[in-house]
Amino acid sequence: MAITDWPEDQRPRERLIKNGAAALSDAELLAVFLRVGVKGKSAVDLGRDMLSRFGSLSGLFSASIKDFSAMHGLGDAKYAQLHAVLELAKRAISEELQSGTGLSSPQAVKRYLQLMIGNKPYESFAVLFLDVKNRLIASEELFRGTLSHASVYPREVVKAALQHNAAAIILAHNHPSGSTEPSQADIALTQKLKQALSLVDVSVLDHFIVANPHVYSFAEHGQI
């Protein structure tokens, strides 16, 4: 049955308008994005198939254009639309951080990092560079590695902080394995970077580990 034949109070788009996007399931949100399904399947059914095929929203967002477009009902245009939506969300949160208001809410920083590195299939180490008022100057992925490891060089982090004339930074890396628990190497690296950056008067405000949908904050756990 097509979604247009459903009772109005059960249709994803109408429910979103009435109750907000948070009231919808992942498959229903994908249905709103897709707008239409394929022969024999509603947009919600197709949304469920996408989640099943790619394992999760993170898996869907990190899928290659080849794998995404190979699925019946999708294609290059939908891939482009999806990644345009993701980039718009990232830029909207970036505007919050640049104004300084975002940093008053750790959730805004977490959302930004989830969009920035949370969906990458490899380990990525990123840095947010902040001015004296804790407003975002820039963000960069400084190092990338394999599924489980990325080599981080303190000298390069210090160099980048000086290039951006940063007064403070926020460190972040992802765990493609899905666990946000910091390793002893993560803890040791954080302290090493803090010491190196203190020599040039740059503060380390936090270190986040991203494993969508979860984010671990060193500061919230008293580890920085």
One Martini backbone bead per residue (centre of mass of N, CA, C, O) as a GRO file, in nm:
protein
  224
    1MET     BB    1   0.095   0.037   0.024
    2ALA     BB    2   0.069   0.351  -0.012
    3ILE     BB    3   0.108   0.628   0.177
    4THR     BB    4  -0.144   0.781   0.054
    5ASP     BB    5  -0.335   0.536   0.181
    6TRP     BB    6  -0.294   0.627   0.448
    7PRO     BB    7  -0.350   0.746   0.727
    8GLU     BB    8  -0.269   1.062   0.806
    9ASP     BB    9  -0.159   0.994   1.112
   10GLN     BB   10   0.072   0.780   0.967
   11ARG     BB   11   0.227   0.975   0.810
   12PRO     BB   12   0.540   1.093   0.818
   13ARG     BB   13   0.508   1.390   0.732
   14GLU     BB   14   0.266   1.461   0.913
   15ARG     BB   15   0.401   1.379   1.181
   16LEU     BB   16   0.635   1.575   1.167
   17ILE     BB   17   0.467   1.837   1.161
   18LYS     BB   18   0.312   1.774   1.433
   19ASN     BB   19   0.570   1.628   1.626
   20GLY     BB   20   0.831   1.596   1.489
   21ALA     BB   21   1.121   1.431   1.403
   22ALA     BB   22   1.162   1.261   1.676
   23ALA     BB   23   0.893   1.076   1.624
   24LEU     BB   24   1.063   0.927   1.419
   25SER     BB   25   1.193   0.691   1.256
   26ASP     BB   26   1.443   0.611   1.054
   27ALA     BB   27   1.261   0.507   0.821
   28GLU     BB   28   1.073   0.757   0.816
   29LEU     BB   29   1.288   0.967   0.753
   30LEU     BB   30   1.372   0.837   0.485
   31ALA     BB   31   1.094   0.865   0.354
   32VAL     BB   32   1.094   1.173   0.343
   33PHE     BB   33   1.347   1.188   0.168
   34LEU     BB   34   1.245   1.001  -0.074
   35ARG     BB   35   0.904   1.016  -0.100
   36VAL     BB   36   0.948   0.742  -0.263
   37GLY     BB   37   0.923   0.438  -0.382
   38VAL     BB   38   0.868   0.121  -0.506
   39LYS     BB   39   0.767  -0.140  -0.652
   40GLY     BB   40   0.596  -0.284  -0.374
   41LYS     BB   41   0.715  -0.022  -0.211
   42SER     BB   42   0.749   0.183   0.025
   43ALA     BB   43   0.938   0.427   0.166
   44VAL     BB   44   0.960   0.273   0.434
   45ASP     BB   45   1.056   0.007   0.320
   46LEU     BB   46   1.309   0.126   0.189
   47GLY     BB   47   1.430   0.231   0.450
   48ARG     BB   48   1.462  -0.048   0.580
   49ASP     BB   49   1.645  -0.165   0.359
   50MET     BB   50   1.877   0.033   0.402
   51LEU     BB   51   1.939  -0.045   0.697
   52SER     BB   52   1.990  -0.345   0.634
   53ARG     BB   53   2.217  -0.312   0.421
   54PHE     BB   54   2.404  -0.095   0.611
   55GLY     BB   55   2.309  -0.139   0.940
   56SER     BB   56   2.294   0.189   0.943
   57LEU     BB   57   2.324   0.518   0.930
   58SER     BB   58   2.631   0.521   0.923
   59GLY     BB   59   2.655   0.318   0.692
   60LEU     BB   60   2.499   0.488   0.489
   61PHE     BB   61   2.674   0.755   0.499
   62SER     BB   62   2.953   0.579   0.426
   63ALA     BB   63   2.875   0.503   0.162
   64SER     BB   64   2.927   0.449  -0.143
   65ILE     BB   65   2.810   0.535  -0.445
   66LYS     BB   66   2.807   0.248  -0.554
   67ASP     BB   67   2.648   0.107  -0.323
   68PHE     BB   68   2.408   0.297  -0.312
   69SER     BB   69   2.323   0.284  -0.628
   70ALA     BB   70   2.274  -0.038  -0.634
   71MET     BB   71   2.012   0.023  -0.509
   72HIS     BB   72   1.692  -0.007  -0.539
   73GLY     BB   73   1.578   0.339  -0.571
   74LEU     BB   74   1.845   0.456  -0.619
   75GLY     BB   75   2.123   0.700  -0.663
   76ASP     BB   76   2.303   0.970  -0.745
   77ALA     BB   77   2.091   1.181  -0.659
   78LYS     BB   78   2.041   1.074  -0.369
   79TYR     BB   79   2.329   1.092  -0.278
   80ALA     BB   80   2.357   1.397  -0.313
   81GLN     BB   81   2.123   1.479  -0.125
   82LEU     BB   82   2.224   1.349   0.135
   83HIS     BB   83   2.505   1.506   0.144
   84ALA     BB   84   2.379   1.785   0.149
   85VAL     BB   85   2.232   1.757   0.418
   86LEU     BB   86   2.481   1.696   0.591
   87GLU     BB   87   2.635   1.960   0.523
   88LEU     BB   88   2.422   2.158   0.627
   89ALA     BB   89   2.426   2.062   0.918
   90LYS     BB   90   2.725   2.118   0.968
   91ARG     BB   91   2.711   2.428   0.901
   92ALA     BB   92   2.505   2.509   1.113
   93ILE     BB   93   2.680   2.425   1.358
   94SER     BB   94   2.926   2.596   1.283
   95GLU     BB   95   2.786   2.868   1.329
   96GLU     BB   96   2.752   2.831   1.631
   97LEU     BB   97   3.057   2.802   1.695
   98GLN     BB   98   3.146   3.079   1.569
   99SER     BB   99   2.962   3.249   1.778
  100GLY     BB  100   2.990   3.072   2.069
  101THR     BB  101   2.718   2.922   2.150
  102GLY     BB  102   2.784   2.615   2.113
  103LEU     BB  103   2.993   2.583   2.362
  104SER     BB  104   2.761   2.596   2.582
  105SER     BB  105   2.695   2.321   2.419
  106PRO     BB  106   2.810   2.006   2.395
  107GLN     BB  107   2.604   1.897   2.186
  108ALA     BB  108   2.698   2.064   1.942
  109VAL     BB  109   2.979   1.941   1.924
  110LYS     BB  110   2.889   1.649   1.893
  111ARG     BB  111   2.726   1.683   1.633
  112TYR     BB  112   2.957   1.786   1.461
  113LEU     BB  113   3.144   1.534   1.496
  114GLN     BB  114   2.951   1.326   1.384
  115LEU     BB  115   2.951   1.458   1.097
  116MET     BB  116   3.262   1.467   1.049
  117ILE     BB  117   3.360   1.148   1.177
  118GLY     BB  118   3.137   0.922   1.246
  119ASN     BB  119   3.120   0.787   0.928
  120LYS     BB  120   3.394   0.680   0.914
  121PRO     BB  121   3.577   0.379   0.820
  122TYR     BB  122   3.807   0.531   0.958
  123GLU     BB  123   4.051   0.663   1.142
  124SER     BB  124   4.002   0.990   1.289
  125PHE     BB  125   4.180   1.306   1.335
  126ALA     BB  126   4.059   1.596   1.501
  127VAL     BB  127   4.044   1.968   1.496
  128LEU     BB  128   3.945   2.240   1.697
  129PHE     BB  129   3.969   2.589   1.643
  130LEU     BB  130   4.013   2.855   1.884
  131ASP     BB  131   3.952   3.138   2.030
  132VAL     BB  132   3.941   3.346   2.308
  133LYS     BB  133   3.603   3.295   2.285
  134ASN     BB  134   3.545   3.003   2.176
  135ARG     BB  135   3.557   3.025   1.869
  136LEU     BB  136   3.535   2.905   1.561
  137ILE     BB  137   3.780   2.886   1.309
  138ALA     BB  138   3.846   2.568   1.268
  139SER     BB  139   3.850   2.249   1.090
  140GLU     BB  140   4.045   1.932   1.108
  141GLU     BB  141   4.183   1.663   0.941
  142LEU     BB  142   4.501   1.546   1.030
  143PHE     BB  143   4.432   1.231   1.060
  144ARG     BB  144   4.464   0.903   0.905
  145GLY     BB  145   4.365   0.555   0.887
  146THR     BB  146   4.247   0.282   0.990
  147LEU     BB  147   4.012   0.103   1.150
  148SER     BB  148   4.217   0.118   1.438
  149HIS     BB  149   4.439   0.345   1.325
  150ALA     BB  150   4.613   0.659   1.412
  151SER     BB  151   4.867   0.870   1.356
  152VAL     BB  152   5.000   1.104   1.600
  153TYR     BB  153   5.154   1.437   1.579
  154PRO     BB  154   5.222   1.688   1.787
  155ARG     BB  155   5.373   1.885   1.599
  156GLU     BB  156   5.129   1.918   1.398
  157VAL     BB  157   4.929   2.034   1.602
  158VAL     BB  158   5.092   2.281   1.681
  159LYS     BB  159   5.125   2.398   1.399
  160ALA     BB  160   4.819   2.437   1.343
  161ALA     BB  161   4.757   2.623   1.583
  162LEU     BB  162   4.949   2.852   1.489
  163GLN     BB  163   4.826   2.901   1.207
  164HIS     BB  164   4.535   2.976   1.353
  165ASN     BB  165   4.569   3.130   1.619
  166ALA     BB  166   4.513   2.958   1.869
  167ALA     BB  167   4.390   2.932   2.211
  168ALA     BB  168   4.221   2.669   2.143
  169ILE     BB  169   4.126   2.316   2.168
  170ILE     BB  170   3.969   2.029   2.007
  171LEU     BB  171   3.960   1.693   2.034
  172ALA     BB  172   3.922   1.417   1.784
  173HIS     BB  173   3.792   1.076   1.753
  174ASN     BB  174   3.732   0.770   1.605
  175HIS     BB  175   3.539   0.449   1.639
  176PRO     BB  176   3.458   0.208   1.415
  177SER     BB  177   3.391  -0.026   1.626
  178GLY     BB  178   3.177   0.140   1.849
  179SER     BB  179   3.365   0.229   2.081
  180THR     BB  180   3.421   0.489   2.341
  181GLU     BB  181   3.643   0.367   2.488
  182PRO     BB  182   3.930   0.454   2.622
  183SER     BB  183   4.249   0.415   2.582
  184GLN     BB  184   4.563   0.434   2.697
  185ALA     BB  185   4.660   0.579   2.441
  186ASP     BB  186   4.453   0.810   2.450
  187ILE     BB  187   4.537   0.923   2.726
  188ALA     BB  188   4.838   0.971   2.663
  189LEU     BB  189   4.797   1.159   2.419
  190THR     BB  190   4.647   1.385   2.563
  191GLN     BB  191   4.879   1.461   2.757
  192LYS     BB  192   5.090   1.517   2.538
  193LEU     BB  193   4.934   1.748   2.399
  194LYS     BB  194   4.902   1.932   2.639
  195GLN     BB  195   5.204   1.979   2.688
  196ALA     BB  196   5.280   2.088   2.405
  197LEU     BB  197   5.064   2.328   2.400
  198SER     BB  198   5.154   2.480   2.661
  199LEU     BB  199   5.422   2.597   2.530
  200VAL     BB  200   5.204   2.786   2.334
  201ASP     BB  201   4.936   2.869   2.482
  202VAL     BB  202   4.742   2.608   2.442
  203SER     BB  203   4.433   2.484   2.497
  204VAL     BB  204   4.268   2.187   2.619
  205LEU     BB  205   3.926   2.125   2.651
  206ASP     BB  206   3.897   1.851   2.476
  207HIS     BB  207   3.812   1.493   2.422
  208PHE     BB  208   3.668   1.309   2.159
  209ILE     BB  209   3.470   1.012   2.114
  210VAL     BB  210   3.347   0.863   1.812
  211ALA     BB  211   3.042   0.638   1.809
  212ASN     BB  212   2.791   0.600   1.651
  213PRO     BB  213   2.567   0.763   1.869
  214HIS     BB  214   2.833   0.811   2.038
  215VAL     BB  215   2.994   1.028   2.295
  216TYR     BB  216   3.311   1.098   2.437
  217SER     BB  217   3.419   1.283   2.731
  218PHE     BB  218   3.687   1.378   2.906
  219ALA     BB  219   3.576   1.614   3.077
  220GLU     BB  220   3.322   1.459   3.194
  221HIS     BB  221   3.554   1.241   3.322
  222GLY     BB  222   3.815   1.388   3.435
  223GLN     BB  223   4.063   1.363   3.179
  224ILE     BB  224   4.164   1.703   3.144
   0.00000   0.00000   0.00000
